[in-house]
Short mmCIF file of C-alpha atoms in Angstrom, two decimals:
data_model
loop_
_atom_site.label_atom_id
_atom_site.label_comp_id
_atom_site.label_asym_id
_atom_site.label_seq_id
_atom_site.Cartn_x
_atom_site.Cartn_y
_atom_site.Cartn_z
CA UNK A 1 -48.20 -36.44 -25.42
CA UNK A 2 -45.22 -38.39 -24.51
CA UNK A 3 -44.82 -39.29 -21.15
CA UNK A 4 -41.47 -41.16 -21.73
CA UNK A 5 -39.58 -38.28 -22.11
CA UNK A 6 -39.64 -37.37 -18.75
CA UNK A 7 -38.91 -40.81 -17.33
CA UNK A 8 -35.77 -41.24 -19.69
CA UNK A 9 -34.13 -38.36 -18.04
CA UNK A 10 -34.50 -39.40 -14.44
CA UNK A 11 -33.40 -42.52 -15.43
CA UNK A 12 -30.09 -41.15 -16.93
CA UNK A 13 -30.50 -39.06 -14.34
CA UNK A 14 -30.19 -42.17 -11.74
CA UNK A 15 -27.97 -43.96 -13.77
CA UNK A 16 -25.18 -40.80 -13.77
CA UNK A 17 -25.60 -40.51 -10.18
CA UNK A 18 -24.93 -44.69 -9.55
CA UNK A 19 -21.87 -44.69 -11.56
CA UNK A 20 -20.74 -41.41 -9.68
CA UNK A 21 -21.16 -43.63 -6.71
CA UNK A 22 -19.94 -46.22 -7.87
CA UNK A 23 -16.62 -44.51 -9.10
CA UNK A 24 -16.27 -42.45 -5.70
CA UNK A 25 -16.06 -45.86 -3.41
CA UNK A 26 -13.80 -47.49 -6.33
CA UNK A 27 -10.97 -44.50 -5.69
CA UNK A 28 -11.93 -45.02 -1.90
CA UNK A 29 -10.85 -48.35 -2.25
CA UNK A 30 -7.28 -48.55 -4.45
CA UNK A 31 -6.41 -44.59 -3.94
CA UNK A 32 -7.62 -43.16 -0.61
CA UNK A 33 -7.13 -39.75 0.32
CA UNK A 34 -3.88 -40.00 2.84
CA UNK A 35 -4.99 -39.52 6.08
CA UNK A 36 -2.14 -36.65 6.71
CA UNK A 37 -3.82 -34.64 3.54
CA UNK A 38 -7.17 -35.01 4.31
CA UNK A 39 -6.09 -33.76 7.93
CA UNK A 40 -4.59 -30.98 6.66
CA UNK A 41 -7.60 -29.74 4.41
CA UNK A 42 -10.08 -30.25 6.73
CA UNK A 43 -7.63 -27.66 9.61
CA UNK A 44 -7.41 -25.41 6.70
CA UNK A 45 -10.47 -24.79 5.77
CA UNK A 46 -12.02 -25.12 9.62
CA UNK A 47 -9.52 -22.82 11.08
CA UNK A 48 -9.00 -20.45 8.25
CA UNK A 49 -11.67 -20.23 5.81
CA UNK A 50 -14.38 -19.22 8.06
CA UNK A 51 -12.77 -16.51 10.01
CA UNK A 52 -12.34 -14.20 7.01
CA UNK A 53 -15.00 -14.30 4.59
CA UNK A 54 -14.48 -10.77 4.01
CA UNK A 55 -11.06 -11.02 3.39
CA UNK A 56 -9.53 -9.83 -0.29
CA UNK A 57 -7.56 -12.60 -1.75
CA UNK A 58 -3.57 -11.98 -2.91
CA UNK A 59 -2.67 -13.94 -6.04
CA UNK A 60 0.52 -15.38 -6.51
CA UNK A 61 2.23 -12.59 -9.13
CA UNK A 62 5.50 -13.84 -8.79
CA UNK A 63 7.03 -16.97 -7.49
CA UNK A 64 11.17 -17.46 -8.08
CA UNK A 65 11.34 -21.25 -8.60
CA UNK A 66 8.66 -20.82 -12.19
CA UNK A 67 9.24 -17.16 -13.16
CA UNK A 68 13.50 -16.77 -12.51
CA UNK A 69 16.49 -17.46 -13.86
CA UNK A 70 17.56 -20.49 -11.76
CA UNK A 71 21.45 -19.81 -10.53
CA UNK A 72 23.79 -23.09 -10.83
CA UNK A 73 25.23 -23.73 -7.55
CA UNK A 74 23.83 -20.90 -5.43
CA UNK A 75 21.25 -21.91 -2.24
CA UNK A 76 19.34 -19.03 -3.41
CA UNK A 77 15.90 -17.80 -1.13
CA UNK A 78 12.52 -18.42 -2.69
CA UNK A 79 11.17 -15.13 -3.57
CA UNK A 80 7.59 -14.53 -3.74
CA UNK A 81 5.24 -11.93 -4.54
CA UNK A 82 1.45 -11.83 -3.81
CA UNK A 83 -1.05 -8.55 -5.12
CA UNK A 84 -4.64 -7.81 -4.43
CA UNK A 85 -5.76 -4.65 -5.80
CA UNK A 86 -3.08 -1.87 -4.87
CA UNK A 87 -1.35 -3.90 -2.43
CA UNK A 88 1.24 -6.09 -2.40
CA UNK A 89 3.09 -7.99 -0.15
CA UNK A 90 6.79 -9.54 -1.21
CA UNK A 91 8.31 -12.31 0.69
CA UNK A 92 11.64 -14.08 0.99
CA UNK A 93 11.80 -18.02 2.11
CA UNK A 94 15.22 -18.86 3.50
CA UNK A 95 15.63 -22.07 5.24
CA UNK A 96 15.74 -19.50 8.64
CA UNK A 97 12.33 -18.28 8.39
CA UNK A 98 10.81 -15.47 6.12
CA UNK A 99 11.40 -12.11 6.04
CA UNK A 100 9.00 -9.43 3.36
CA UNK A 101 7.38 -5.73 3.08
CA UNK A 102 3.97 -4.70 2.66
CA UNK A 103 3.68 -2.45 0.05
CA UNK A 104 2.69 0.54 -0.26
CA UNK A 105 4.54 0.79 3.00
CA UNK A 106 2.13 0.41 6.06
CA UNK A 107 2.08 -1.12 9.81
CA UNK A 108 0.04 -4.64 9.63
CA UNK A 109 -0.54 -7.47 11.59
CA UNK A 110 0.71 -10.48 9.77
CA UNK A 111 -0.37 -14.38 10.56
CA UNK A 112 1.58 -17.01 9.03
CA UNK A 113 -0.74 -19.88 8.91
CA UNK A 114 -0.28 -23.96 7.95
CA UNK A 115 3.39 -24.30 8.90
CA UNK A 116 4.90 -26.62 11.01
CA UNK A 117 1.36 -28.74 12.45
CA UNK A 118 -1.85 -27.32 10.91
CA UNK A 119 -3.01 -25.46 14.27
CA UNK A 120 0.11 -23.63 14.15
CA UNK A 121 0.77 -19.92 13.24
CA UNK A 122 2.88 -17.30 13.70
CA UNK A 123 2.30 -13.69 13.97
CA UNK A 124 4.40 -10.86 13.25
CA UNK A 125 4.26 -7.15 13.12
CA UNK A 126 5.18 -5.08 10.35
CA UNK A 127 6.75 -1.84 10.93
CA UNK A 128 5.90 1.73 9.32
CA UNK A 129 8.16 0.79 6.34
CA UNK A 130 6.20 -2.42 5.82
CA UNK A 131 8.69 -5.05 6.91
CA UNK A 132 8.67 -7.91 8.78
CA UNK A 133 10.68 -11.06 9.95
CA UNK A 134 9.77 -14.09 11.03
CA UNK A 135 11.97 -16.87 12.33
CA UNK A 136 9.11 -19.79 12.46
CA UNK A 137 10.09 -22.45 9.70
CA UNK A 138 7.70 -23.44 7.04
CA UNK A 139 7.89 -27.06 6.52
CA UNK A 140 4.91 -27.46 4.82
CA UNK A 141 1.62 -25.38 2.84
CA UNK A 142 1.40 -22.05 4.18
CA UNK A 143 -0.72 -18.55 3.58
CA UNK A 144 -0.57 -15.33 5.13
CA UNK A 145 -3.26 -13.29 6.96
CA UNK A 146 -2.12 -9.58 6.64
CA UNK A 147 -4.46 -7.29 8.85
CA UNK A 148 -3.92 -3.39 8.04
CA UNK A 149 -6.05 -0.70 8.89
CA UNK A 150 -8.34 -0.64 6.47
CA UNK A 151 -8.49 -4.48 5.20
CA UNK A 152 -7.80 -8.33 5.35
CA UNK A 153 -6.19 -10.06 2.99
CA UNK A 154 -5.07 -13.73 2.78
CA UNK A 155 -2.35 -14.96 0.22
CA UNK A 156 -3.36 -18.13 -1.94
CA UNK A 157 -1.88 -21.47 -0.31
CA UNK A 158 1.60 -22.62 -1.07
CA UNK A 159 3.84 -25.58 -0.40
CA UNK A 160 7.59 -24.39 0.35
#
């Protein structure tokens, strides 16, 4: 029997895991993480991820700067559109705030997380129709927490 076998692959083993090292201090070195982004990931997931691990995900279904027609000259709003099973929750970026509708139409408790500083958020109500309007600008990644009755769902991260 061939004891070699064994030893060769814990020694490739060994040798994948030094050059992983090695590689992982070389990007340390000449391209750091910026200090700002790592920041910002480590708020997100601290402040965010945790609290909702029950939470239902809403994919991005629609977003107007990939899937529309662009319009030549017009400051048009960034329309976006996030679903999770049967709901789904439309939203309009103007350079005011947002304003959007749950749908199908329900009240909900709606946290708009990531904007100006990482710790910041702003909540809103929507009203038996669904809608909402918030005046807080996003300036940089944001997600939504939407709170209904029945569920929780948070929208994937964007950047506006």
């Amino acid at each position: 029997m061939n004891d070699d076998v064994g030893n060769d692959s814990f020694d490739e083993a060994a040798q994948d895991d030094a050059l992983e090292e090695a590689l992982r201090q070389a990007a340390a070195i000449l391209d750091p993480v910026p200090a700002e982004l790592r920041h910002l990931a480590v708020e997100a997931y601290a402040l965010h991820a945790l609290r909702d691990l029950e939470a239902r995900l809403a994919e991005l279904t629609f977003d107007s700067l990939v899937d529309a027609i662009p319009v030549r000259g017009a400051d048009v709003p960034r329309m976006l559109t996030f679903s999770t099973g049967d709901l789904t929750v439309d939203i309009e970026v103007t350079a005011e705030g947002l304003t959007g509708q749950v749908l199908p139409p329900q009240p909900a408790r709606i946290e708009i997380l990531g904007t100006a500083q990482p710790t910041t958020t702003g909540t809103v109500t929507a009203d038996e129709m669904g809608r909402f309007l918030c005046d807080l600008l996003l300036t940089g990644p944001f997600a939504l927490r939407l709170r209904t009755d029945e569920e929780v769902v948070v929208t994937e991260w964007l950047r506006v």
